[in-house]
Amino acid sequence: MSLKMNTAAAGSHAVARLLSGALVAVGLLGGNAVAADLVTTRIDTARRAALPGHQVAWARAANDRGAVSAASELRSLTLGLKRSPERQLAFDAYLREQRDPTSPNYQRWLTPSQVGERFGATQADIDAISGWLRDQGLSVESVSNSRMSIRFSGTAAAVGSAFGTQLRYYGTAGTAKRMAPATEPQIPVALANAVSGVIGLSDVRFEPQNRFGRLGTLPAGGARPALTNCQGSDCSYFVTPGDFAKIYGLEGPMAQGLDGTGQSIAILGRARVYDADIQAFGARVNVAMKTPIVIVPPDGADPGPAVTTCSDTEPGAQSCTNPSDLVQDQSEATLDVTRAGSVAPGADIKLIVSGRKDNVDGVFHALIYSIDHEPLAAQVISISFGSCEANNTPELVNALDEAFAQAAVQGQSVLVASGDAGAADCAKYFTQPTAGLSRSTNIFCSSGHVTCVGGTSFGLGTDNAQYWSQTNRTGYASAKGYIPEGAWNEPLDHDGKPYVAATGGGVSAHLPTPSWQTAPGVPGTEGRYVPDVSFGASTRNGYFGCMAASQASCVPGSDNRFHFLIWGGTSASAPSMAGVAAMLNQSRGAAQGNLNPTLYALGANPANGVFHDVTVQSSGVTDCSVGTASLCNNTLPSPTSLTGGVKGYLVGPGYDLATGLGSMDVGKLLANWAGAPIGINPDQQGVTGAWADLSTSSQGIVLEVFQDLLGSGKGQLFGGWFTFDTTAAGGQRWYTLQGAVDQSSPISTIPIFNTTGGRFNTGQATQNTEVGTALLRFADCGHATLDYLFTDGSNRSGTLDLTRLAVPTACSSAGDASAAGSDYLLSGTWADPGDNGQGLVVNINPQQKSFFAAWYTFAGNGPAGGNAASQRWFTVEGVEFLPGSRHLAAVPIYVSSGGVFDQSSNTTTTQVGSADIRFLSCSSATLTYTFQSGSGFKSSGTLNLSRVGPVPKGCTF
């Protein structure tokens, strides 16, 4: 079947540059990718290149507080390394294979040293870079097991000299001074391809994401669930482990013995807990709590013993009303341990703690240990600290993303609190908001390799007998079942003054939207969207807690009454989800790694009931406005009122940027996990685009789907595969793929056709022959695999690991994404009816303002009845497509040569002409071409193009 009967599409200018470039070979997926040294020339310290992304917004001349002393010792500095392109491609492919049940590498998790052996920097590069560091007067301390970083130290003078910058202190009135480089650091040009950046030149300070609220008192027998904090008939209720289990559907799994047994959860922190607090908590709420195992990383600092008491009158004692940083860190650790340990009481809790050391935050020491130490301490990691993207460097964002990618390939599930300052994470939590704030997200959430956990609050009007019993069950539980929720947002403090306390959410300014982040409500492809999921975080209906250092030991006194704390913040949400992850690992019998792809696949099908959708209606807010801080959004108040602050995001159907996919019914999550769709519905227009195996050179497949062409849920797929002969001298080749796709399966069997005998821009007869079969499987909107088998006597077979080469448009797991507008819907297959077996496949990407077309044709002197040797193809691209454009002038036409079928090789791409393209309607267009002299084609001409197939629904002109 020829192009006359088929449909397809293509990518963007950036796409074509990738397709026409000479890319390196990956080697066997899952094995050791062919290693290439990146330091290949002599290191000349006089020839330098800048390392971008190391300057921070607060390091301004107006805030300069002077140079760091030249003799100051800087330790625990980290030099990030790059992978060679072939190893990066292999690493990314292996990550995808680990999630694919049909792959032999499914859930074959690696150890840190295996990551290094397979995907890390070469020993030659490590030796060369280490030698350069030593030559600069710096000490090399260690190389990570992943072989992706080198830890080093030295004086401020030596560090500044080595990296061509000066280290200075910066600060504003009333703030502590912080170190940062005055200019972007530099390295020798010879190292530029091997070094990604330096961590430690700027101060990084992570903040705990919790709030311990009011104290409460109860009799040990506990006759009332309600706190004595009532305003008229409006009372607040606190949440115990029994309540959490009832509200979020844990009772059924726990009755089946799913309590995290056999699993370990790593809690990252900066302080120990008082073991007596953990045991007192367990005794009060009827949970057998395990005492956490404390680990202090060898490169970290022991924060010392836990605080056990407080006093506002005793000299030298820890204050009860104005707790120190240590007590606040201990509060965070206590909350995290009790939340994770009460959700999954059978799991071992590994409390990995470090104080600040060598100008590096203790949380960072704990993080690196939890991911790179061997053996791994735990397969589940909970992080309840944060720092906003805007106050940190892009390099730190990238370095954390690399670390979390390592965790994912090791099978570790990382859960992170989204933040407690709404859409403006740089605001100081639990204080009055200040002027001049702007949107930003928690830097730990930026990576798609972590599950970012936001916060909810029970909706207005739910503090009543409909949802809460007036008598307690065992462990002070009183919730009757699920309670409707809004976004956690407490914009006023107890005195009625504006207050920063809301669930974090928004979009990363640095990292892209992951290909799997598609579900109803996901706003597009602007960047990595957060949070992913949520759990309760309000202090109004806060979590029951015990901490003697805050006068809340939970130990009954002589009057048989005890004092307790109420905790809130997204710090409570993240360890709660960590407990769920431990239950999930137990139920599946194996670590699950990055949870996000499956969470979003489940979120694409609301009928499974996994998620409690948080909407304006469920929030109980009747006069919802995004400009007014309330439970229907994560907007911050201004310094003086509920309006005028940083606008956040509204809750709404499906995914939203305040609560993510929503909270969840854990029982349904566990029950549906194995059945979550692995892949996407291929019967959707959003599959249209340019795809390529990046290990090949100047080759790719452009696809189009005629959605529902063969009936409801049954579409027709076309693929135009532009490639080369099996030898470099053989020249260009192209094939077409066409067959049915079905919404019920992400896997489709597609015939491969070969079209021969044509001549450029003529009606000379062609022959269309089926020459093989392809098995096409879409893992998500950005990745697919194509297994091919040729039956033409060549016996060629293999697998293309396809990556989408432009931002997906109107694509979702379920295939229910909204249309992207008429610009995108002009994409498709176009042909001149006067030409036989020839045509163009067009792709327009409105987000990237790009136009690309693959032109499938024949030689200008192609003989009648000729073979595949007369096939030719061009790429038409290189101009910006502005919104609403219908005329594109002087679009370059390129030809590629020298390639080899399904291999990497040295190819050449040359401009041979230009085209003028006019879209006359959604179904007709003209292409006027001009070829350069000597190209072998007509010097000029016009194609009167008609769309092949029906006009996509929604295309208007």
Coordinates of N, CA, C and O in Angstrom, one line a residue, residues 33-158:
A33 N 26.8 -0.4 28.0 CA 26.8 0.4 26.8 C 28.3 0.7 26.5 O 29.1 0.8 27.4
V34 N 28.6 0.7 25.2 CA 29.9 1.0 24.7 C 30.4 2.3 25.3 O 29.8 3.3 25.2
A35 N 31.5 2.2 26.0 CA 32.0 3.4 26.7 C 32.9 4.2 25.8 O 33.8 3.6 25.1
A36 N 32.8 5.5 25.9 CA 33.7 6.4 25.1 C 34.2 7.4 26.1 O 33.5 8.0 26.8
D37 N 35.5 7.6 26.0 CA 36.2 8.6 26.9 C 35.7 10.0 26.4 O 35.7 10.2 25.2
L38 N 35.5 10.9 27.3 CA 35.0 12.2 26.9 C 36.2 13.2 27.1 O 36.1 14.3 26.5
V39 N 37.2 12.9 27.8 CA 38.4 13.7 27.9 C 39.4 13.1 26.9 O 40.1 12.1 27.1
T40 N 39.5 13.8 25.7 CA 40.3 13.2 24.6 C 41.5 14.0 24.2 O 42.3 13.6 23.3
T41 N 41.6 15.2 24.8 CA 42.8 16.1 24.4 C 43.5 16.5 25.7 O 43.0 16.4 26.8
R42 N 44.7 17.0 25.5 CA 45.5 17.5 26.6 C 44.8 18.6 27.4 O 44.2 19.5 26.8
I43 N 44.9 18.6 28.7 CA 44.2 19.6 29.5 C 45.1 20.9 29.6 O 46.2 20.9 30.1
D44 N 44.6 21.9 28.9 CA 45.3 23.2 28.9 C 44.5 24.2 29.8 O 43.4 24.6 29.5
T45 N 45.1 24.5 30.9 CA 44.3 25.3 31.9 C 44.1 26.7 31.4 O 43.3 27.5 32.0
A46 N 44.8 27.1 30.4 CA 44.7 28.5 29.8 C 43.5 28.6 28.9 O 43.0 29.7 28.7
R47 N 43.0 27.5 28.4 CA 41.8 27.5 27.6 C 40.6 27.0 28.4 O 40.5 25.8 28.8
R48 N 39.7 27.9 28.7 CA 38.6 27.6 29.6 C 37.2 27.8 29.0 O 37.1 28.5 28.0
A49 N 36.3 27.1 29.6 CA 34.9 27.2 29.1 C 34.0 27.4 30.4 O 34.3 26.8 31.5
A50 N 33.0 28.2 30.3 CA 32.1 28.4 31.4 C 31.3 27.2 31.7 O 30.9 26.5 30.8
L51 N 31.0 27.0 33.0 CA 30.0 26.0 33.5 C 28.7 26.8 33.8 O 28.6 27.4 34.9
P52 N 27.7 26.9 32.9 CA 26.6 27.7 33.2 C 25.7 27.1 34.3 O 25.8 25.9 34.6
G53 N 24.8 27.9 34.9 CA 23.8 27.4 35.8 C 24.2 27.4 37.3 O 23.6 26.6 38.1
H54 N 25.3 28.2 37.7 CA 25.8 28.1 39.0 C 25.5 29.4 39.8 O 25.9 29.5 41.0
Q55 N 24.9 30.4 39.2 CA 24.7 31.6 40.0 C 23.2 31.6 40.5 O 22.3 31.1 39.9
V56 N 23.1 32.2 41.7 CA 21.8 32.2 42.4 C 21.3 33.7 42.5 O 22.0 34.6 42.4
A57 N 19.9 33.8 42.5 CA 19.3 35.1 42.5 C 19.7 36.0 43.6 O 19.8 37.2 43.5
W58 N 20.0 35.4 44.8 CA 20.3 36.2 46.0 C 21.7 36.7 46.0 O 22.1 37.6 46.8
A59 N 22.6 36.2 45.1 CA 24.0 36.6 45.1 C 24.1 37.8 44.2 O 24.7 37.8 43.1
R60 N 23.6 39.0 44.7 CA 23.6 40.2 43.9 C 24.6 41.2 44.5 O 24.9 41.1 45.7
A61 N 25.1 42.1 43.7 CA 26.1 43.0 44.2 C 25.6 43.8 45.4 O 26.3 44.1 46.4
A62 N 24.3 44.1 45.4 CA 23.7 44.9 46.5 C 23.8 44.1 47.8 O 23.7 44.7 48.9
N63 N 23.9 42.8 47.8 CA 23.9 41.9 49.0 C 25.3 41.5 49.3 O 25.4 40.6 50.2
D64 N 26.3 42.0 48.7 CA 27.7 41.5 48.9 C 28.1 41.8 50.3 O 28.0 43.0 50.8
R65 N 28.6 40.8 51.0 CA 29.1 40.9 52.3 C 30.6 40.7 52.4 O 31.1 40.4 53.5
G66 N 31.3 40.6 51.3 CA 32.8 40.4 51.3 C 33.2 39.0 50.9 O 32.4 38.1 50.8
A67 N 34.5 38.9 50.6 CA 35.1 37.7 50.1 C 35.2 36.6 51.2 O 35.4 37.0 52.3
V68 N 35.1 35.4 50.8 CA 35.4 34.3 51.7 C 36.9 34.3 51.9 O 37.7 34.4 51.0
S69 N 37.3 34.1 53.2 CA 38.7 34.1 53.5 C 39.4 33.0 52.6 O 39.0 31.9 52.4
A70 N 40.6 33.5 52.1 CA 41.3 32.6 51.2 C 41.7 31.3 51.8 O 41.8 30.3 51.2
A71 N 41.9 31.3 53.1 CA 42.4 30.1 53.9 C 41.2 29.2 54.3 O 41.5 28.1 54.8
S72 N 40.0 29.7 54.1 CA 38.9 28.9 54.6 C 38.9 27.5 53.9 O 39.0 27.4 52.6
E73 N 38.7 26.5 54.7 CA 38.7 25.1 54.1 C 37.2 24.8 53.6 O 36.3 24.9 54.4
L74 N 37.1 24.4 52.4 CA 35.8 24.0 51.8 C 35.9 22.5 51.6 O 36.7 22.0 50.8
R75 N 35.1 21.8 52.3 CA 35.0 20.3 52.2 C 33.7 19.9 51.6 O 32.8 20.7 51.5
S76 N 33.6 18.7 51.3 CA 32.4 18.1 50.7 C 31.9 18.8 49.5 O 30.7 18.9 49.2
L77 N 32.8 19.3 48.7 CA 32.4 19.8 47.4 C 32.3 18.6 46.4 O 33.0 17.6 46.5
T78 N 31.4 18.8 45.4 CA 31.1 17.6 44.5 C 31.2 18.1 43.1 O 30.6 19.1 42.7
L79 N 32.0 17.4 42.3 CA 32.1 17.7 40.9 C 31.2 16.6 40.2 O 31.5 15.4 40.2
G80 N 30.2 17.1 39.5 CA 29.3 16.2 38.7 C 29.9 15.8 37.4 O 30.5 16.7 36.7
L81 N 29.7 14.6 37.0 CA 30.3 14.1 35.8 C 29.1 13.8 34.8 O 28.0 13.7 35.1
K82 N 29.5 13.8 33.5 CA 28.6 13.5 32.4 C 28.7 12.1 31.9 O 29.8 11.5 32.0
R83 N 27.6 11.5 31.5 CA 27.7 10.3 30.7 C 28.0 10.6 29.3 O 27.7 11.6 28.7
S84 N 28.7 9.7 28.6 CA 28.8 9.8 27.2 C 27.4 9.6 26.5 O 26.5 9.1 27.1
P85 N 27.2 10.2 25.4 CA 25.9 10.1 24.8 C 25.3 8.7 24.7 O 24.2 8.5 24.9
E86 N 26.2 7.7 24.3 CA 25.7 6.4 24.1 C 25.3 5.8 25.5 O 24.3 5.1 25.6
R87 N 26.0 6.1 26.5 CA 25.6 5.6 27.9 C 24.4 6.3 28.4 O 23.6 5.7 29.1
Q88 N 24.2 7.6 28.1 CA 23.0 8.2 28.5 C 21.7 7.6 27.8 O 20.7 7.4 28.4
L89 N 21.9 7.4 26.5 CA 20.8 6.7 25.8 C 20.5 5.4 26.4 O 19.3 5.0 26.5
A90 N 21.5 4.6 26.6 CA 21.3 3.2 27.2 C 20.7 3.3 28.6 O 19.8 2.5 28.9
F91 N 21.1 4.3 29.4 CA 20.6 4.4 30.7 C 19.1 4.7 30.7 O 18.3 4.1 31.4
D92 N 18.7 5.7 29.8 CA 17.3 6.1 29.7 C 16.5 4.9 29.2 O 15.3 4.7 29.6
A93 N 17.0 4.1 28.2 CA 16.3 3.0 27.7 C 16.1 1.9 28.8 O 15.0 1.3 28.9
Y94 N 17.1 1.7 29.6 CA 17.1 0.7 30.6 C 16.0 1.0 31.6 O 15.3 0.2 32.1
L95 N 15.9 2.3 32.0 CA 14.9 2.8 32.9 C 13.5 2.4 32.4 O 12.6 2.0 33.1
R96 N 13.3 2.6 31.1 CA 12.0 2.3 30.5 C 11.7 0.8 30.5 O 10.6 0.3 30.8
E97 N 12.8 0.0 30.2 CA 12.6 -1.4 30.2 C 12.3 -2.0 31.6 O 11.6 -3.0 31.7
Q98 N 12.8 -1.4 32.6 CA 12.6 -1.8 34.0 C 11.1 -1.7 34.3 O 10.6 -2.4 35.2
R99 N 10.3 -0.8 33.6 CA 8.9 -0.6 33.9 C 8.0 -1.5 32.9 O 6.8 -1.5 33.0
D100 N 8.7 -2.2 32.0 CA 7.9 -2.9 30.9 C 7.8 -4.4 31.3 O 8.8 -5.1 31.2
P101 N 6.6 -4.9 31.6 CA 6.5 -6.3 32.0 C 6.9 -7.2 30.9 O 7.2 -8.4 31.1
T102 N 6.9 -6.8 29.6 CA 7.3 -7.7 28.5 C 8.8 -7.7 28.3 O 9.3 -8.5 27.4
S103 N 9.5 -6.9 29.0 CA 11.0 -6.8 28.8 C 11.7 -7.8 29.7 O 11.3 -7.9 30.9
P104 N 12.8 -8.4 29.2 CA 13.6 -9.2 30.1 C 14.3 -8.4 31.3 O 14.7 -9.0 32.2
N105 N 14.3 -7.1 31.2 CA 14.9 -6.3 32.2 C 13.8 -5.7 33.2 O 14.1 -4.9 34.0
Y106 N 12.6 -6.2 33.1 CA 11.5 -5.7 34.0 C 11.9 -5.9 35.4 O 12.2 -7.0 35.9
Q107 N 11.9 -4.8 36.2 CA 12.3 -4.8 37.6 C 13.6 -5.4 37.9 O 13.8 -5.9 39.1
R108 N 14.5 -5.4 37.0 CA 15.9 -5.9 37.3 C 16.6 -4.7 37.8 O 17.4 -4.0 37.0
W109 N 16.5 -4.4 39.1 CA 17.1 -3.2 39.7 C 18.6 -3.4 39.8 O 19.1 -4.5 40.0
L110 N 19.3 -2.3 39.7 CA 20.7 -2.3 39.8 C 21.2 -1.8 41.2 O 20.5 -1.2 41.9
T111 N 22.4 -2.2 41.6 CA 23.1 -1.6 42.7 C 23.8 -0.4 42.3 O 24.1 -0.1 41.1
P112 N 24.2 0.5 43.3 CA 25.0 1.7 42.9 C 26.2 1.4 42.1 O 26.5 2.1 41.1
S113 N 27.0 0.3 42.4 CA 28.2 0.0 41.7 C 27.9 -0.5 40.3 O 28.6 -0.3 39.4
Q114 N 26.7 -1.2 40.2 CA 26.3 -1.7 38.8 C 25.9 -0.5 38.0 O 26.2 -0.5 36.7
V115 N 25.3 0.5 38.5 CA 25.0 1.7 37.8 C 26.3 2.3 37.3 O 26.4 2.7 36.1
G116 N 27.3 2.4 38.1 CA 28.6 2.9 37.7 C 29.3 2.1 36.6 O 29.8 2.7 35.6
E117 N 29.2 0.8 36.8 CA 29.9 -0.1 35.8 C 29.2 0.0 34.4 O 29.9 0.0 33.4
R118 N 27.9 0.1 34.4 CA 27.2 0.1 33.1 C 27.0 1.4 32.5 O 27.1 1.6 31.3
F119 N 26.8 2.4 33.4 CA 26.4 3.7 32.9 C 27.2 4.9 33.4 O 26.9 6.1 33.1
G120 N 28.2 4.7 34.1 CA 29.0 5.8 34.7 C 30.1 6.3 33.8 O 30.3 5.8 32.7
A121 N 30.9 7.2 34.3 CA 32.0 7.8 33.5 C 33.1 6.7 33.4 O 33.2 5.8 34.3
T122 N 33.9 6.8 32.4 CA 35.0 5.8 32.2 C 36.1 6.1 33.3 O 36.2 7.2 33.8
Q123 N 36.9 5.1 33.5 CA 38.0 5.2 34.5 C 39.0 6.2 33.9 O 39.6 7.0 34.7
A124 N 39.2 6.2 32.6 CA 40.1 7.2 32.1 C 39.7 8.6 32.3 O 40.5 9.5 32.7
D125 N 38.4 8.9 32.2 CA 37.9 10.3 32.4 C 38.0 10.6 33.9 O 38.4 11.7 34.3
I126 N 37.7 9.7 34.8 CA 37.8 9.9 36.2 C 39.2 10.2 36.6 O 39.5 11.1 37.4
D127 N 40.1 9.4 36.0 CA 41.6 9.7 36.3 C 42.0 11.0 35.8 O 42.8 11.7 36.5
A128 N 41.6 11.4 34.6 CA 42.0 12.7 34.1 C 41.5 13.9 34.9 O 42.2 14.8 35.2
I129 N 40.2 13.8 35.3 CA 39.6 14.9 36.0 C 40.2 14.9 37.4 O 40.5 16.0 38.0
S130 N 40.4 13.8 38.1 CA 41.0 13.7 39.4 C 42.4 14.3 39.4 O 42.8 15.0 40.3
G131 N 43.1 14.0 38.3 CA 44.5 14.5 38.2 C 44.5 16.0 38.1 O 45.3 16.7 38.7
W132 N 43.5 16.5 37.3 CA 43.4 18.0 37.2 C 43.1 18.6 38.5 O 43.7 19.7 38.9
L133 N 42.2 18.1 39.3 CA 41.8 18.6 40.6 C 43.1 18.7 41.5 O 43.3 19.7 42.2
R134 N 43.8 17.6 41.5 CA 45.0 17.6 42.3 C 46.1 18.6 41.9 O 46.7 19.2 42.7
D135 N 46.2 18.7 40.6 CA 47.1 19.7 40.0 C 46.8 21.1 40.4 O 47.6 22.0 40.5
Q136 N 45.5 21.4 40.8 CA 45.1 22.7 41.2 C 45.2 22.9 42.7 O 44.7 23.9 43.3
G137 N 45.8 21.9 43.4 CA 46.0 22.0 44.8 C 44.8 21.6 45.6 O 44.7 21.9 46.8
L138 N 43.9 20.8 45.0 CA 42.7 20.3 45.7 C 42.9 18.8 46.0 O 43.7 18.1 45.4
S139 N 42.2 18.4 47.0 CA 42.2 17.0 47.4 C 41.0 16.2 46.9 O 39.9 16.7 47.1
V140 N 41.3 15.1 46.3 CA 40.2 14.2 45.9 C 39.9 13.3 47.0 O 40.7 12.5 47.5
E141 N 38.6 13.3 47.5 CA 38.2 12.5 48.7 C 37.7 11.2 48.3 O 38.0 10.2 48.9
S142 N 36.8 11.1 47.3 CA 36.2 9.9 46.9 C 35.5 10.0 45.6 O 35.2 11.1 45.1
V143 N 35.2 8.9 45.0 CA 34.4 8.8 43.7 C 33.1 8.0 44.1 O 33.2 7.0 44.7
S144 N 32.0 8.5 43.6 CA 30.7 7.9 44.0 C 30.6 6.5 43.4 O 31.3 6.2 42.3
N145 N 29.9 5.6 44.0 CA 29.7 4.3 43.4 C 29.1 4.3 42.0 O 29.3 3.5 41.2
S146 N 28.2 5.3 41.8 CA 27.6 5.5 40.5 C 28.6 6.0 39.4 O 28.2 6.0 38.2
R147 N 29.8 6.4 39.8 CA 30.8 7.0 39.0 C 30.3 8.2 38.2 O 30.7 8.5 37.1
M148 N 29.4 9.0 38.9 CA 28.8 10.2 38.3 C 29.2 11.4 39.1 O 28.7 12.5 38.8
S149 N 30.1 11.3 40.1 CA 30.5 12.5 40.9 C 31.8 12.2 41.6 O 32.2 11.0 41.9
I150 N 32.6 13.2 41.8 CA 33.9 13.2 42.6 C 33.8 14.2 43.7 O 33.5 15.3 43.5
R151 N 34.0 13.7 44.9 CA 34.0 14.6 46.1 C 35.4 15.1 46.3 O 36.4 14.3 46.3
F152 N 35.6 16.4 46.5 CA 36.9 17.0 46.7 C 36.8 18.1 47.7 O 35.8 18.5 48.1
S153 N 38.0 18.6 48.1 CA 38.1 19.7 49.1 C 39.3 20.5 48.8 O 40.2 20.2 48.0
G154 N 39.3 21.7 49.5 CA 40.5 22.6 49.3 C 40.2 24.0 49.9 O 39.0 24.2 50.4
T155 N 41.1 24.8 49.9 CA 40.9 26.2 50.4 C 40.0 27.0 49.4 O 40.0 26.7 48.3
A156 N 39.4 28.1 50.0 CA 38.6 28.9 49.1 C 39.5 29.5 48.0 O 39.0 29.7 46.9
A157 N 40.7 29.8 48.3 CA 41.6 30.4 47.3 C 41.9 29.4 46.2 O 41.8 29.7 45.0
A158 N 42.2 28.1 46.6 CA 42.5 27.1 45.6 C 41.2 26.7 44.7 O 41.3 26.6 43.5

